Amino acid sequence: MKTNNLHLKSIIAFSRKKRFSTSAEVKTAQILFISTFPPRECGIATYTADLIAAIRKHFEQNFSAEICALENDKAEFDYEDEPLYVLNTDKPESYSLNLKEINANKSVKLIVIQHEFGLFKNTESKLIEFIANLAAPVILVFHTVLPNPDAMLFKKVRDLADTAQYIIVMTCSAVKILSDEYGIKKEKIQVIPHGTHLPLEIDNELLKKKLHLTNREILTTFGLISESKCIETTIEALPRVVEKFPNVLFLLLGKTHPEVYRQGGEKYRDSLKQRISELQVARNVRMVDSYLPLDLLQTYLQLTYIYLFTSKDASQAVSGTFSYALAAGCPVISTPIPHAVELLDEENGVIVPFNDSKTLASEIIKLLDDHDLRQRISLNVIHKITKTNWRNSAISHVDLFQKLTKNALQFRYKIPPIELKHIFKLTDKFGMIQFSNLSTPDLSTGYTLDDNARALIALSEVHIHGLQKKLIDLLEIYLNFIAYCQQPDGSFLNYVDVTGKFTDQNYRENLEDSNGRALWALGAVISKKQFIPERLINLALTLFDNGINNVKHIHSTRAMAFIIKALVADGRQENSELVKLFSHRLVQMYLHEKTTNWNWFESYLTYANSLLPEALLQAALFTDNANFKEIACESFEFLLSRIFFDGKLKVVSNKGWQFKGHAEKAVTGGEQPIDVAYTILALEKFHSAFRDKRFKVLSINAFYWFLGANHLKQAVYQEETGGCCDGIEETNVNLNQGAESTLSYLLARLAIGRILH
């Protein structure tokens, strides 16, 4: 059996190596995934391929992911790359043969088995025996967890669970069932939600026209079609919906399930067609009879007004199609399977009874009639489901793999390439917009000097072949914004609204930090005179000289640090006295606050802490002052002891600052990208000055915070958009991708690139 499915082929090509490779390509360790696998058209096959692809995309490994493909007597497959093993679940002897081969392969360090009762229905006892005798540790992934077991089912699940070292399920309700009804210890079970793909950024109206969907209110369901999906519930609801919304269109996306087709052909699909005809709603239904490639499926979902999930199987633990619809931001109406009950409430979607077309019609009409409600639900759903994307699923799996193999399998995050598309998106002709709703810039929030200064610093460091003209255009925008904010006395205002007016906030706040940051940005531009047009360098010099003449009165700790960095970047020796002035002020603050257990400049640790020792080190190198260097090193070591734990970074939380003489608060969350970025910039400077490998290791570990090495085990940088989330809280990532966080990530990414090269 062959397939032309582009999505599945692309997954295979990305996630598989050739079975027969040269000795140089062979890895010393293997994780063996026992699962259905593409081109088999099966949700579990796609799930496994997506998981492996995500692990390979986001991690460097010392192992290879191998496949033991599940087949049966009715279906064999032509794989684009041969699996290492093939297990025929209809043949008991296939278990014995594979057991012997797998145990003889000493490279196999871990085995992950995707379990669904239908896959092993004829040989479940052989599967239990097979798992019990595998030499490598086993993780068993239960895709279905059935409640209210009879004696036979109870024994079967317990025996399976007893053979595995760990169990993965996809919902909290599944944990409760396994614990309460099967007596399986909770500590043996881990919840890793079904992975999802992040939505595409598309032009909805253009694509609606291309797909002949213009002026249609779109309802959608997708997946392999079978009676269990109870699609007739929607068909029966359509006449009432069409009466109110005559342009509604129900998209039924997906081919008939292969097992259903083998047993009865298109009997079920034909019955749906007949009922559509009887109800005279043919104009309002479109069947797309194919297994859609991912990009086309995502397009349909993002054009969808309401996603309908009408399964009649009350025990269906989880649904990949349901997860994908939520990830696309679809408002969902669902029957009450456990997965839906766990995720949906009045803020996130709608639950309707099984086989209830009347209620379904009413809820469809209600949502179609209220655009604002749909938008609100869509936004809520995206905030709730994004944490389940395949990258985060890969992070959770990798964490478990390392735990189970006692770190015999080593994983390192891959450093993403530099991506500027969100920077371009946030920037208009006037400057960089302050905030975003998710990845969409929110122009109503206006602009700040702070963000445009950060943008100028970061973009002055970027050198990408082919983008020189665009990068210079950006630098000119940010530099002109700083010029716009400079006042006649050389100082700067910070807040500008969408009309270009300076807001009242400028006159209520201390703007010393903003002024210092602006000067740092100007110094950064001046230091890159070999790459930047002379007209921009001259403007930066003029603004810098106007600003630096009015700073001696500044005593804000971080503002002084910014100014030191600005003066060092500018590089002119005539400014060395100013460097010494601000450095001596920092030293006096340090000596005033220092005690036996507190080596810091202030009586508290708050935000942007790393900036202070870094600036003092730069001053030491610029002025050759040994005292500056000693205090820079002493204070930095103190700070590192407060923010690194077992090599992992946890910056000071904005929900629990640390105070001298007070016990540290155990605060989770409130960590922001800007603090991580400043930490990496400081580590880079200390590594450059002392060539101490420890600083390099810590800087890499700190950068991993953006990629998932944080208490949530979730990525903060969004590779698909090029934006960075605004921070991590106790239980969630703040998904809005504003200017400060995105520029902080870029500054950190540029620094880590310099450190590694």
Short mmCIF file of N, CA, C and O in Angstrom, two decimals, residues 505-596:
data_model
loop_
_atom_site.label_atom_id
_atom_site.label_comp_id
_atom_site.label_asym_id
_atom_site.label_seq_id
_atom_site.Cartn_x
_atom_site.Cartn_y
_atom_site.Cartn_z
N GLN A 505 2.63 60.09 31.05
CA GLN A 505 3.45 59.15 31.81
C GLN A 505 4.89 59.62 31.91
O GLN A 505 5.60 59.34 32.88
N ASN A 506 5.35 60.35 30.90
CA ASN A 506 6.72 60.86 30.90
C ASN A 506 7.00 61.78 32.09
O ASN A 506 8.14 61.89 32.54
N TYR A 507 5.97 62.44 32.58
CA TYR A 507 6.15 63.45 33.62
C TYR A 507 5.82 62.92 35.01
O TYR A 507 5.95 63.64 36.01
N ARG A 508 5.40 61.65 35.06
CA ARG A 508 5.10 61.02 36.35
C ARG A 508 6.19 60.05 36.79
O ARG A 508 6.21 59.62 37.94
N GLU A 509 7.06 59.68 35.88
CA GLU A 509 8.05 58.64 36.17
C GLU A 509 9.46 59.19 36.12
O GLU A 509 9.75 60.17 35.42
N ASN A 510 10.36 58.52 36.84
CA ASN A 510 11.79 58.81 36.74
C ASN A 510 12.31 58.16 35.46
O ASN A 510 12.23 56.94 35.29
N LEU A 511 12.84 58.96 34.55
CA LEU A 511 13.26 58.45 33.23
C LEU A 511 14.78 58.29 33.12
O LEU A 511 15.31 58.20 32.01
N GLU A 512 15.46 58.22 34.27
CA GLU A 512 16.93 58.11 34.20
C GLU A 512 17.37 56.83 33.50
O GLU A 512 18.30 56.85 32.69
N ASP A 513 16.70 55.71 33.80
CA ASP A 513 17.07 54.45 33.14
C ASP A 513 16.88 54.56 31.63
O ASP A 513 17.71 54.08 30.84
N SER A 514 15.76 55.16 31.20
CA SER A 514 15.49 55.32 29.77
C SER A 514 16.56 56.18 29.11
O SER A 514 17.02 55.90 27.99
N ASN A 515 16.98 57.24 29.80
CA ASN A 515 18.03 58.10 29.27
C ASN A 515 19.35 57.35 29.14
O ASN A 515 20.05 57.47 28.13
N GLY A 516 19.68 56.58 30.17
CA GLY A 516 20.92 55.80 30.10
C GLY A 516 20.88 54.77 28.98
O GLY A 516 21.87 54.58 28.25
N ARG A 517 19.72 54.13 28.80
CA ARG A 517 19.58 53.10 27.75
C ARG A 517 19.72 53.74 26.36
O ARG A 517 20.32 53.16 25.45
N ALA A 518 19.14 54.94 26.19
CA ALA A 518 19.25 55.63 24.91
C ALA A 518 20.72 55.94 24.58
O ALA A 518 21.16 55.77 23.43
N LEU A 519 21.47 56.37 25.57
CA LEU A 519 22.89 56.66 25.34
C LEU A 519 23.67 55.38 25.02
O LEU A 519 24.57 55.40 24.17
N TRP A 520 23.34 54.29 25.69
CA TRP A 520 23.97 53.00 25.37
C TRP A 520 23.71 52.66 23.89
O TRP A 520 24.63 52.22 23.18
N ALA A 521 22.47 52.85 23.44
CA ALA A 521 22.14 52.54 22.05
C ALA A 521 22.96 53.40 21.08
O ALA A 521 23.46 52.90 20.07
N LEU A 522 23.08 54.67 21.41
CA LEU A 522 23.86 55.56 20.53
C LEU A 522 25.33 55.15 20.51
O LEU A 522 25.98 55.14 19.45
N GLY A 523 25.85 54.78 21.68
CA GLY A 523 27.23 54.31 21.73
C GLY A 523 27.42 53.03 20.93
O GLY A 523 28.46 52.85 20.26
N ALA A 524 26.42 52.15 20.99
CA ALA A 524 26.51 50.90 20.22
C ALA A 524 26.60 51.17 18.73
O ALA A 524 27.36 50.52 18.00
N VAL A 525 25.83 52.14 18.24
CA VAL A 525 25.88 52.50 16.82
C VAL A 525 27.25 53.09 16.47
O VAL A 525 27.87 52.71 15.47
N ILE A 526 27.71 54.00 17.29
CA ILE A 526 29.02 54.64 17.03
C ILE A 526 30.13 53.60 16.96
O ILE A 526 31.06 53.70 16.15
N SER A 527 30.03 52.56 17.79
CA SER A 527 31.08 51.53 17.81
C SER A 527 31.09 50.66 16.56
O SER A 527 32.03 49.90 16.34
N LYS A 528 30.04 50.77 15.73
CA LYS A 528 29.94 49.94 14.52
C LYS A 528 30.12 50.79 13.27
O LYS A 528 29.52 50.52 12.23
N LYS A 529 30.94 51.83 13.38
CA LYS A 529 31.06 52.79 12.28
C LYS A 529 31.53 52.14 10.97
O LYS A 529 31.28 52.65 9.88
N GLN A 530 32.21 50.97 11.07
CA GLN A 530 32.70 50.32 9.84
C GLN A 530 31.58 49.64 9.07
O GLN A 530 31.75 49.30 7.90
N PHE A 531 30.41 49.44 9.72
CA PHE A 531 29.31 48.74 9.06
C PHE A 531 28.13 49.66 8.72
O PHE A 531 27.25 49.28 7.96
N ILE A 532 28.08 50.84 9.32
CA ILE A 532 26.89 51.68 9.26
C ILE A 532 27.20 52.95 8.47
O ILE A 532 28.28 53.54 8.63
N PRO A 533 26.26 53.39 7.62
CA PRO A 533 26.50 54.60 6.80
C PRO A 533 26.91 55.80 7.65
O PRO A 533 26.44 56.00 8.77
N GLU A 534 27.76 56.64 7.06
CA GLU A 534 28.34 57.77 7.78
C GLU A 534 27.26 58.73 8.27
O GLU A 534 27.39 59.31 9.36
N ARG A 535 26.18 58.92 7.48
CA ARG A 535 25.15 59.87 7.89
C ARG A 535 24.49 59.45 9.20
O ARG A 535 24.13 60.30 10.03
N LEU A 536 24.35 58.13 9.41
CA LEU A 536 23.75 57.63 10.64
C LEU A 536 24.74 57.74 11.80
O LEU A 536 24.35 58.05 12.93
N ILE A 537 26.00 57.49 11.52
CA ILE A 537 27.03 57.64 12.56
C ILE A 537 27.09 59.09 13.03
O ILE A 537 27.15 59.39 14.24
N ASN A 538 27.04 60.02 12.08
CA ASN A 538 27.10 61.44 12.44
C ASN A 538 25.89 61.85 13.28
O ASN A 538 26.02 62.62 14.24
N LEU A 539 24.70 61.34 12.92
CA LEU A 539 23.51 61.65 13.71
C LEU A 539 23.66 61.07 15.12
O LEU A 539 23.34 61.75 16.11
N ALA A 540 24.14 59.83 15.21
CA ALA A 540 24.33 59.21 16.52
C ALA A 540 25.32 60.00 17.37
O ALA A 540 25.11 60.20 18.59
N LEU A 541 26.41 60.48 16.76
CA LEU A 541 27.40 61.27 17.50
C LEU A 541 26.80 62.57 18.02
O LEU A 541 27.05 62.97 19.17
N THR A 542 26.00 63.21 17.19
CA THR A 542 25.37 64.48 17.61
C THR A 542 24.44 64.25 18.80
O THR A 542 24.47 64.98 19.80
N LEU A 543 23.59 63.23 18.68
CA LEU A 543 22.65 62.92 19.76
C LEU A 543 23.39 62.51 21.03
O LEU A 543 23.01 62.89 22.15
N PHE A 544 24.46 61.73 20.85
CA PHE A 544 25.24 61.25 21.99
C PHE A 544 25.87 62.42 22.73
O PHE A 544 25.78 62.54 23.97
N ASP A 545 26.52 63.29 21.99
CA ASP A 545 27.21 64.42 22.62
C ASP A 545 26.22 65.36 23.30
O ASP A 545 26.50 65.91 24.38
N ASN A 546 25.05 65.56 22.69
CA ASN A 546 24.02 66.39 23.33
C ASN A 546 23.54 65.76 24.63
O ASN A 546 23.28 66.46 25.62
N GLY A 547 23.40 64.44 24.62
CA GLY A 547 22.88 63.75 25.79
C GLY A 547 23.89 63.59 26.90
O GLY A 547 23.55 63.70 28.10
N ILE A 548 25.14 63.32 26.56
CA ILE A 548 26.14 62.99 27.58
C ILE A 548 26.55 64.23 28.39
O ILE A 548 27.09 64.10 29.50
N ASN A 549 26.27 65.41 27.86
CA ASN A 549 26.63 66.64 28.58
C ASN A 549 25.70 66.94 29.74
O ASN A 549 25.94 67.87 30.51
N ASN A 550 24.64 66.12 29.88
CA ASN A 550 23.64 66.44 30.90
C ASN A 550 23.34 65.22 31.77
O ASN A 550 22.20 64.94 32.09
N VAL A 551 24.39 64.46 32.15
CA VAL A 551 24.14 63.22 32.88
C VAL A 551 24.81 63.15 34.25
O VAL A 551 24.55 62.20 35.01
N LYS A 552 25.63 64.11 34.60
CA LYS A 552 26.38 63.99 35.85
C LYS A 552 25.48 63.93 37.07
O LYS A 552 25.87 63.41 38.12
N HIS A 553 24.27 64.45 36.93
CA HIS A 553 23.33 64.46 38.06
C HIS A 553 22.68 63.10 38.29
O HIS A 553 22.00 62.89 39.30
N ILE A 554 22.86 62.16 37.37
CA ILE A 554 22.16 60.87 37.45
C ILE A 554 22.80 59.98 38.52
O ILE A 554 24.03 59.81 38.56
N HIS A 555 21.97 59.42 39.40
CA HIS A 555 22.45 58.52 40.44
C HIS A 555 21.73 57.17 40.44
O HIS A 555 22.03 56.31 41.27
N SER A 556 20.77 56.97 39.56
CA SER A 556 20.09 55.67 39.44
C SER A 556 21.12 54.60 39.09
O SER A 556 21.91 54.76 38.15
N THR A 557 21.10 53.52 39.85
CA THR A 557 22.14 52.49 39.70
C THR A 557 22.22 51.97 38.27
O THR A 557 23.30 51.92 37.66
N ARG A 558 21.09 51.55 37.72
CA ARG A 558 21.10 50.95 36.38
C ARG A 558 21.35 52.00 35.31
O ARG A 558 22.00 51.71 34.30
N ALA A 559 20.85 53.21 35.52
CA ALA A 559 21.13 54.28 34.56
C ALA A 559 22.63 54.54 34.47
O ALA A 559 23.19 54.73 33.38
N MET A 560 23.31 54.55 35.62
CA MET A 560 24.77 54.75 35.61
C MET A 560 25.46 53.61 34.88
O MET A 560 26.43 53.83 34.14
N ALA A 561 24.95 52.39 35.08
CA ALA A 561 25.55 51.25 34.38
C ALA A 561 25.35 51.38 32.87
O ALA A 561 26.28 51.11 32.08
N PHE A 562 24.17 51.79 32.44
CA PHE A 562 23.93 52.00 31.01
C PHE A 562 24.89 53.05 30.46
O PHE A 562 25.45 52.90 29.36
N ILE A 563 25.09 54.12 31.21
CA ILE A 563 25.95 55.21 30.73
C ILE A 563 27.40 54.74 30.63
O ILE A 563 28.11 55.10 29.68
N ILE A 564 27.84 53.95 31.61
CA ILE A 564 29.20 53.38 31.51
C ILE A 564 29.34 52.57 30.23
O ILE A 564 30.32 52.71 29.48
N LYS A 565 28.36 51.70 29.95
CA LYS A 565 28.40 50.90 28.73
C LYS A 565 28.40 51.79 27.49
O LYS A 565 29.08 51.51 26.49
N ALA A 566 27.64 52.88 27.55
CA ALA A 566 27.58 53.81 26.43
C ALA A 566 28.93 54.46 26.17
O ALA A 566 29.42 54.53 25.03
N LEU A 567 29.57 54.92 27.24
CA LEU A 567 30.85 55.61 27.11
C LEU A 567 31.94 54.66 26.62
O LEU A 567 32.79 55.04 25.80
N VAL A 568 31.93 53.43 27.13
CA VAL A 568 32.93 52.44 26.69
C VAL A 568 32.71 52.09 25.22
O VAL A 568 33.66 51.98 24.44
N ALA A 569 31.45 51.94 24.83
CA ALA A 569 31.15 51.63 23.42
C ALA A 569 31.58 52.77 22.52
O ALA A 569 32.15 52.56 21.43
N ASP A 570 31.31 54.00 22.93
CA ASP A 570 31.73 55.17 22.16
C ASP A 570 33.24 55.19 21.99
O ASP A 570 33.75 55.50 20.91
N GLY A 571 33.96 54.85 23.05
CA GLY A 571 35.40 54.60 22.92
C GLY A 571 36.31 55.80 23.00
O GLY A 571 37.54 55.65 23.01
N ARG A 572 35.79 57.01 23.05
CA ARG A 572 36.65 58.19 23.08
C ARG A 572 37.25 58.39 24.48
O ARG A 572 36.52 58.44 25.47
N GLN A 573 38.57 58.51 24.52
CA GLN A 573 39.26 58.58 25.80
C GLN A 573 38.90 59.83 26.59
O GLN A 573 39.00 59.85 27.82
N GLU A 574 38.46 60.89 25.91
CA GLU A 574 38.10 62.11 26.64
C GLU A 574 36.91 61.89 27.56
O GLU A 574 36.63 62.73 28.44
N ASN A 575 36.20 60.77 27.36
CA ASN A 575 35.06 60.47 28.23
C ASN A 575 35.44 59.56 29.41
O ASN A 575 34.56 59.15 30.18
N SER A 576 36.73 59.24 29.55
CA SER A 576 37.12 58.30 30.60
C SER A 576 36.85 58.84 32.01
O SER A 576 36.59 58.07 32.94
N GLU A 577 36.89 60.17 32.16
CA GLU A 577 36.61 60.73 33.49
C GLU A 577 35.16 60.48 33.90
O GLU A 577 34.87 60.25 35.08
N LEU A 578 34.25 60.54 32.92
CA LEU A 578 32.86 60.22 33.21
C LEU A 578 32.70 58.74 33.58
O LEU A 578 31.93 58.40 34.47
N VAL A 579 33.44 57.87 32.88
CA VAL A 579 33.41 56.44 33.22
C VAL A 579 33.84 56.26 34.67
O VAL A 579 33.20 55.53 35.45
N LYS A 580 34.91 56.93 35.05
CA LYS A 580 35.41 56.81 36.43
C LYS A 580 34.41 57.39 37.43
O LYS A 580 34.22 56.83 38.52
N LEU A 581 33.78 58.50 37.07
CA LEU A 581 32.81 59.14 37.97
C LEU A 581 31.69 58.16 38.32
O LEU A 581 31.39 57.95 39.51
N PHE A 582 31.07 57.57 37.31
CA PHE A 582 29.94 56.67 37.57
C PHE A 582 30.40 55.35 38.21
O PHE A 582 29.70 54.78 39.05
N SER A 583 31.60 54.89 37.85
CA SER A 583 32.11 53.66 38.44
C SER A 583 32.41 53.85 39.93
O SER A 583 32.12 52.97 40.75
N HIS A 584 32.97 54.99 40.28
CA HIS A 584 33.23 55.26 41.70
C HIS A 584 31.92 55.35 42.48
O HIS A 584 31.85 54.92 43.64
N ARG A 585 30.90 55.90 41.86
CA ARG A 585 29.60 55.94 42.54
C ARG A 585 29.08 54.52 42.80
O ARG A 585 28.55 54.23 43.89
N LEU A 586 29.24 53.62 41.81
CA LEU A 586 28.82 52.23 42.00
C LEU A 586 29.65 51.57 43.10
O LEU A 586 29.12 50.83 43.94
N VAL A 587 30.95 51.85 43.11
CA VAL A 587 31.82 51.27 44.13
C VAL A 587 31.40 51.75 45.53
O VAL A 587 31.34 50.95 46.48
N GLN A 588 31.10 53.03 45.67
CA GLN A 588 30.68 53.55 46.96
C GLN A 588 29.37 52.90 47.42
O GLN A 588 29.19 52.58 48.60
N MET A 589 28.46 52.69 46.49
CA MET A 589 27.21 52.01 46.82
C MET A 589 27.50 50.58 47.28
O MET A 589 26.91 50.10 48.26
N TYR A 590 28.41 49.92 46.59
CA TYR A 590 28.77 48.55 46.93
C TYR A 590 29.37 48.47 48.33
O TYR A 590 28.96 47.62 49.15
N LEU A 591 30.33 49.34 48.61
CA LEU A 591 30.99 49.31 49.92
C LEU A 591 30.02 49.66 51.05
O LEU A 591 30.15 49.14 52.17
N HIS A 592 29.04 50.48 50.74
CA HIS A 592 28.05 50.86 51.74
C HIS A 592 27.14 49.69 52.10
O HIS A 592 26.76 49.52 53.27
N GLU A 593 26.80 48.86 51.11
CA GLU A 593 25.83 47.78 51.33
C GLU A 593 26.48 46.44 51.68
O GLU A 593 25.83 45.56 52.25
N LYS A 594 27.75 46.27 51.37
CA LYS A 594 28.39 44.97 51.53
C LYS A 594 28.43 44.54 53.00
O LYS A 594 28.79 45.32 53.88
N THR A 595 28.05 43.26 53.22
CA THR A 595 28.20 42.63 54.53
C THR A 595 28.76 41.23 54.31
O THR A 595 29.08 40.85 53.18
N THR A 596 28.85 40.46 55.39
CA THR A 596 29.45 39.13 55.29
C THR A 596 28.75 38.27 54.24
O THR A 596 29.39 37.56 53.46
#
